[in-house]
Amino acid sequence: MKVAIVHRVQRGEADNLAELRELCKTAGYEVVYQLKQERPPHPRYNIGPGKLEELKRAVRELGIEKVIFENDLKPVQEYNLAKALKVPIITRTQLILEIFSLHASSIEAKLQIKLAELKYELSRAKEKVRLAKKGEQPGFHGLGAYEADVYYDEIHRRMVSITKKLEHIKKHMDLIRVSRKEYGLPLISLAGYTNAGKSTLFNALTREQVKVSPQLFTTLTPTTRIARMNGKPVFISDTVGFIKNLPTLLIEAFYATLREIALSDLILLVADISEPLDKLRERIETSLQILYNIGAHNVPTILVLNKIDLTGVEEAKRRAEELDLGLPYVLTSAKMGWGLRSLQEAVSGMLKGFIRIETKLPYNGETMSMLNEIYQCSKVNEVTFDERFIKLDIEAPIRLAEKIRRCAADGSFKILS
């Protein structure tokens, strides 16, 4: 489908048309025309009447089937634009909702998106019904049959129903989270701007094969696996990508998902080092702001500057120094496997909750069954077997270390670090 994209900005403000174009591409649209205007919002059309005429000509001459605004539009503006242009008008928020719908695979993600769509519609329902009764326009079909209050109440009823279903899923996810806690392993979340290479990095660290795509928002449902960081076992979670001006209703709808990041022990904030420096800085700052908004600003964070295969190591180092963001950073190419050892060492050095112990365990049924857990949940530096004892030098989670202490031979349990 051929579309036009529009961004009205205040004087001196930069437009966001390049990112809007990428969003359109992800949604399967072909952008054949773009329009930027510097002015305060026009009450009837958002853009000025002159630019509206320009847009009208483009729609007619280029066969444009939909117009997409970066700006949020009031229902009356959307109605007036649709009436003037004779094609549907959608906003960036609606476009992102479309993309999320395309990529939603889990029941939870589908419900979250539907809830966000209904919240968006609820805020506009009464005005849209009033406008629809004036005469149907593209994008306003089917509303005339409803009285405003009936339509509003129907949306609200569906929201309540979906919220209950999401609460049920949340309880199930809480049980999974509790079961993870029983392992005593730290949780590391991969976060950052969409299409920075988080899923590729996740696959490289966990040897998994989650979907990787150049499209935006490929990952909507978190995937969590056990991996080892410099020998230490951890949970690693791949999470939904961030974007500039992520609509508030989507943050609210995906709050349970994003909250997983805030509950992490460590965040790997992934960014694409090959992007222009001003764009890279803006995207990192956007990501940090979202982390702050979801309550994750106090979680220890390592900046992973990814895709150094596109810049070269020396250029990546120069860019990293110029960024000067005050965060510890590691240079990687998840695609090529470069820098992963340095990343693992950096993560291992920042992980809390592991202690290094040296001890002896007697041969009995309890310690033999515990040995499997020790190998699974610890970094094993050395294990030796003699006639009387199993000698251990390991770095274990505190919960497991306490369990080992209770079984250790008298006087043999030592904390090394």
XYZ file of C-alpha atoms in Angstrom:
417
model
C 0.000 0.000 0.000
C 1.302 3.459 -0.968
C 1.366 5.949 1.902
C 2.396 9.513 2.658
C 4.059 10.460 5.944
C 3.664 13.835 7.649
C 5.327 15.541 10.614
C 4.356 19.011 11.786
C 7.039 20.416 14.079
C 7.516 23.569 16.105
C 9.984 26.081 14.724
C 13.551 24.796 15.083
C 12.427 21.270 16.055
C 13.912 18.304 14.155
C 11.491 16.019 12.368
C 11.213 12.267 12.959
C 10.342 11.292 9.385
C 13.285 8.891 8.947
C 12.119 6.747 11.867
C 8.493 7.011 10.739
C 9.596 5.745 7.325
C 11.254 2.725 8.994
C 8.078 2.031 10.951
C 6.079 2.135 7.707
C 8.495 -0.280 6.057
C 8.104 -2.684 8.986
C 4.314 -2.477 8.635
C 4.553 -3.320 4.933
C 3.767 0.175 3.594
C 5.554 1.888 0.693
C 6.304 5.537 1.477
C 5.992 7.536 -1.751
C 5.698 11.044 -0.290
C 6.737 12.868 2.853
C 5.834 16.281 4.188
C 7.299 18.410 6.970
C 5.901 21.707 8.181
C 7.161 24.108 10.840
C 4.205 25.812 12.527
C 1.939 25.610 15.590
C -0.869 23.026 15.210
C -3.764 24.176 13.040
C -7.057 23.598 14.917
C -8.811 21.951 11.942
C -6.055 19.982 10.199
C -2.933 20.055 12.425
C -0.989 21.132 9.301
C -1.819 24.410 7.594
C -4.387 24.723 4.770
C -1.612 25.367 2.202
C 0.208 22.144 3.091
C -3.136 20.336 3.063
C -3.607 21.357 -0.580
C -0.074 20.151 -1.360
C -0.858 16.832 0.325
C -4.167 16.569 -1.539
C -2.346 16.866 -4.904
C 0.175 14.204 -3.874
C -2.602 11.819 -2.834
C -4.326 12.267 -6.195
C -1.224 12.148 -8.420
C 0.703 9.357 -6.639
C -2.195 7.038 -5.849
C -1.641 7.337 -2.088
C -4.046 5.103 -0.131
C -3.297 6.199 3.440
C -1.671 9.170 5.212
C 0.319 8.626 8.398
C 1.023 11.461 10.838
C 3.920 11.499 13.288
C 1.798 13.850 15.395
C -1.084 12.824 17.605
C -4.302 14.111 16.060
C -7.526 15.140 17.701
C -10.566 13.219 16.385
C -11.875 16.371 14.704
C -8.532 16.893 12.919
C -8.471 13.252 11.812
C -12.062 13.608 10.576
C -11.374 16.834 8.668
C -8.230 15.417 7.051
C -10.043 12.238 5.986
C -12.875 14.316 4.550
C -10.471 16.554 2.601
C -8.100 13.821 1.374
C -10.638 11.009 0.849
C -8.226 8.410 2.325
C -7.811 6.982 5.850
C -5.647 8.969 8.274
C -3.704 7.259 11.061
C -1.187 8.444 13.625
C 2.191 7.081 14.652
C 0.548 5.495 17.701
C -1.889 3.567 15.488
C 0.965 2.548 13.176
C 2.970 1.119 16.088
C -0.122 -0.756 17.248
C -0.410 -2.252 13.747
C 3.231 -3.366 13.858
C 2.831 -4.862 17.319
C -0.210 -6.789 16.069
C 1.851 -8.195 13.177
C 4.564 -9.486 15.515
C 2.453 -10.663 18.455
C 2.776 -14.435 18.785
C 1.943 -15.122 22.425
C -1.524 -14.814 23.941
C -0.161 -12.294 26.440
C 1.241 -10.006 23.726
C -1.994 -10.168 21.721
C -4.037 -9.233 24.781
C -1.650 -6.406 25.688
C -1.953 -4.952 22.185
C -5.734 -5.257 22.154
C -5.874 -3.492 25.527
C -3.707 -0.656 24.170
C -5.941 -0.357 21.080
C -9.055 -0.150 23.243
C -7.491 2.467 25.527
C -6.652 4.545 22.471
C -10.183 4.167 21.130
C -11.784 4.892 24.505
C -10.199 8.329 24.717
C -11.681 9.228 21.325
C -14.912 7.223 21.226
C -17.534 9.865 22.049
C -16.060 12.459 19.701
C -15.703 9.919 16.868
C -19.341 8.872 17.194
C -20.453 12.503 17.057
C -18.349 13.138 13.955
C -19.441 9.899 12.266
C -23.063 10.989 12.472
C -22.161 13.965 10.275
C -21.431 11.567 7.418
C -19.025 8.647 7.104
C -15.466 9.370 6.056
C -12.530 7.013 5.523
C -11.507 5.665 8.912
C -14.876 6.523 10.507
C -16.986 3.690 9.069
C -19.517 1.837 11.148
C -19.756 4.187 14.098
C -22.980 5.907 13.143
C -25.091 2.999 14.357
C -23.912 3.446 17.934
C -25.029 5.934 20.481
C -21.910 7.426 22.065
C -22.565 6.060 25.561
C -23.306 2.558 24.263
C -20.119 2.512 22.179
C -18.081 3.882 25.095
C -19.510 1.293 27.519
C -18.826 -1.548 25.089
C -15.148 -0.565 24.817
C -14.888 -0.267 28.596
C -16.481 -3.719 29.077
C -13.968 -5.313 26.702
C -11.085 -3.571 28.504
C -12.219 -4.988 31.854
C -12.444 -8.486 30.344
C -8.939 -8.305 28.829
C -7.466 -6.867 32.039
C -8.805 -9.872 33.981
C -7.217 -12.275 31.477
C -3.897 -10.430 31.739
C -4.060 -10.608 35.540
C -4.425 -14.388 35.257
C -1.368 -14.549 32.964
C 0.539 -12.255 35.347
C -0.096 -14.664 38.234
C 1.241 -17.500 36.097
C 4.350 -15.434 35.217
C 4.829 -14.610 38.907
C 4.921 -18.356 39.652
C 7.577 -18.806 36.959
C 9.539 -15.928 38.484
C 9.334 -17.534 41.941
C 10.583 -20.837 40.538
C 13.541 -18.985 38.988
C 14.282 -17.403 42.368
C 14.606 -20.864 43.852
C 17.644 -21.411 41.622
C 19.235 -18.346 43.206
C 20.627 -17.265 39.831
C 20.799 -13.568 38.846
C 18.589 -12.257 36.010
C 20.174 -10.233 33.211
C 17.888 -8.314 30.830
C 18.844 -7.234 27.330
C 17.305 -3.815 26.722
C 17.743 -0.998 24.242
C 16.493 0.632 21.085
C 14.685 -1.621 18.647
C 16.882 -3.206 15.961
C 20.106 -2.662 17.938
C 20.903 -6.392 17.792
C 19.502 -7.604 21.140
C 18.125 -10.876 19.778
C 21.361 -11.615 17.891
C 23.298 -11.012 21.119
C 20.833 -13.207 23.042
C 21.398 -16.039 20.543
C 25.176 -15.612 20.758
C 25.196 -15.754 24.571
C 22.637 -18.556 25.004
C 23.178 -20.539 21.780
C 19.465 -20.213 21.117
C 17.751 -19.434 17.809
C 15.143 -16.767 18.601
C 13.891 -14.865 15.552
C 16.233 -12.169 14.261
C 15.014 -9.596 11.736
C 15.989 -6.122 10.485
C 12.373 -5.117 11.077
C 11.454 -3.138 14.175
C 9.772 -4.819 17.158
C 10.546 -8.431 16.201
C 10.626 -9.327 19.916
C 7.438 -8.606 21.877
C 7.351 -11.547 24.285
C 10.417 -11.948 26.547
C 12.448 -15.113 26.095
C 14.503 -16.261 29.092
C 17.245 -18.890 29.075
C 20.134 -19.988 31.285
C 23.600 -19.047 30.031
C 27.062 -18.774 31.553
C 28.963 -15.553 31.999
C 32.616 -16.294 32.515
C 31.508 -19.636 33.956
C 28.769 -18.209 36.203
C 25.237 -19.418 35.372
C 22.639 -16.671 34.918
C 19.180 -16.161 33.485
C 19.226 -13.940 30.371
C 16.013 -12.331 29.086
C 15.491 -10.813 25.628
C 12.921 -8.000 25.856
C 10.837 -5.696 23.650
C 12.797 -2.924 21.924
C 12.417 0.733 22.799
C 11.595 3.577 20.448
C 11.464 7.373 20.626
C 8.170 8.663 22.001
C 6.908 5.169 22.753
C 3.189 5.798 23.301
C 2.228 5.923 26.982
C -0.637 3.518 26.444
C 1.820 0.925 25.087
C 4.120 1.395 28.077
C 1.075 0.834 30.299
C -0.135 -2.192 28.320
C 3.334 -3.780 28.295
C 4.169 -2.696 31.842
C 4.224 -6.278 33.176
C 6.701 -7.179 30.410
C 8.850 -4.087 30.911
C 8.703 -4.549 34.672
C 10.779 -7.698 34.187
C 13.674 -5.389 33.263
C 13.249 -3.380 36.472
C 13.404 -6.615 38.499
C 16.696 -7.633 36.889
C 20.004 -7.852 38.694
C 21.832 -6.369 35.699
C 20.831 -4.676 32.430
C 22.771 -4.968 29.188
C 21.758 -1.818 27.291
C 22.426 -2.646 23.627
C 23.060 0.122 21.077
C 24.136 0.150 17.419
C 27.594 1.775 17.348
C 27.466 2.099 13.531
C 24.739 4.760 13.633
C 25.620 8.469 13.292
C 26.883 9.742 16.632
C 24.070 12.242 17.305
C 21.445 9.601 16.467
C 23.244 7.018 18.615
C 23.422 9.405 21.573
C 19.724 10.250 21.214
C 18.744 6.574 21.103
C 20.806 5.699 24.174
C 19.310 8.649 26.062
C 15.800 7.591 24.969
C 16.483 4.076 26.268
C 17.826 5.405 29.581
C 14.729 7.596 29.961
C 12.424 4.596 29.423
C 14.427 2.588 31.971
C 13.916 5.468 34.397
C 10.184 5.592 33.649
C 9.710 1.873 34.420
C 11.699 2.090 37.650
C 14.879 0.418 36.383
C 17.221 3.394 36.814
C 18.900 1.891 39.902
C 19.671 -1.454 38.263
C 23.414 -1.791 37.416
C 23.832 -1.291 33.663
C 26.502 -2.122 31.092
C 26.330 -0.359 27.721
C 26.892 -2.897 24.922
C 27.991 -1.008 21.804
C 27.153 -3.575 19.164
C 27.794 -4.005 15.399
C 31.483 -3.048 15.468
C 31.862 -5.193 12.340
C 30.230 -2.264 10.496
C 32.673 0.368 11.815
C 35.936 -1.372 12.625
C 37.346 -1.629 16.135
C 39.365 1.611 16.147
C 36.468 3.727 14.861
C 34.148 2.073 17.418
C 36.598 2.953 20.213
C 36.749 6.569 19.016
C 32.972 6.840 18.961
C 32.644 5.247 22.391
C 35.081 7.742 23.904
C 33.283 10.644 22.231
C 29.923 9.494 23.649
C 31.256 9.814 27.218
C 27.984 8.644 28.820
C 29.406 7.706 32.213
C 28.425 4.035 31.858
C 30.768 1.039 31.707
C 30.763 -0.205 28.116
C 31.884 -3.140 25.994
C 32.366 -3.203 22.214
C 30.834 -6.222 20.474
C 29.711 -7.698 17.213
C 27.087 -10.238 18.220
C 26.771 -11.282 14.575
C 30.491 -12.108 14.263
C 31.011 -13.204 17.885
C 33.537 -10.443 18.582
C 33.931 -9.037 22.084
C 31.743 -11.663 23.775
C 34.544 -12.804 26.094
C 35.121 -9.204 27.238
C 31.370 -8.817 27.766
C 31.196 -11.985 29.845
C 34.109 -10.826 32.003
C 32.485 -7.401 32.512
C 29.173 -9.019 33.469
C 30.869 -11.485 35.814
C 32.673 -8.637 37.561
C 29.401 -6.751 38.199
C 27.260 -9.705 39.255
C 26.392 -9.820 42.928
C 25.106 -12.825 44.810
C 27.960 -15.231 44.032
C 30.560 -16.146 46.644
C 33.665 -18.219 46.164
C 33.926 -21.100 48.591
C 36.326 -23.944 49.279
C 35.074 -26.969 51.148
C 34.962 -30.752 51.522
C 31.808 -32.824 51.249
C 31.562 -36.352 52.663
C 30.332 -39.163 50.473
C 26.650 -39.737 51.201
C 23.312 -39.705 49.364
C 22.590 -36.043 50.057
C 25.895 -34.661 48.805
C 25.928 -36.900 45.728
C 22.490 -35.622 44.689
C 23.653 -32.060 45.435
C 26.595 -32.425 43.074
C 24.366 -32.098 40.007
C 22.940 -28.809 41.365
C 26.461 -27.567 42.055
C 27.477 -28.138 38.426
C 24.265 -26.533 37.128
C 24.155 -23.449 39.351
C 27.813 -22.640 40.091
C 31.046 -21.723 38.428
C 33.172 -24.770 39.142
C 36.857 -23.896 39.462
C 37.958 -27.312 40.711
C 36.407 -30.575 41.916
C 38.572 -33.437 43.133
C 37.654 -36.781 44.634
C 39.759 -38.641 47.213
C 39.037 -41.619 49.394
C 37.026 -39.669 52.009
C 35.829 -36.377 50.518
C 34.721 -34.434 47.466
C 36.847 -31.285 47.459
C 35.221 -28.174 45.956
C 36.491 -24.786 44.806
C 33.421 -23.054 43.343
C 31.627 -19.713 42.956
C 28.034 -20.343 43.996
C 24.845 -18.357 44.629
C 24.411 -17.533 48.326
C 21.390 -19.847 48.658
C 23.383 -22.819 47.343
C 26.487 -21.880 49.354
C 24.415 -22.019 52.545
C 23.049 -25.417 51.544
C 26.617 -26.679 50.961
C 27.786 -25.252 54.299
C 25.244 -27.374 56.165
C 26.588 -30.536 54.503
C 30.296 -29.694 54.659
C 32.803 -31.669 56.697
C 33.611 -30.034 60.033
C 35.893 -27.017 59.718
C 36.335 -27.325 55.944
C 33.955 -24.578 54.766
C 35.884 -21.428 53.755
C 34.684 -18.265 52.022
C 37.450 -17.081 49.694
C 35.742 -13.986 48.251
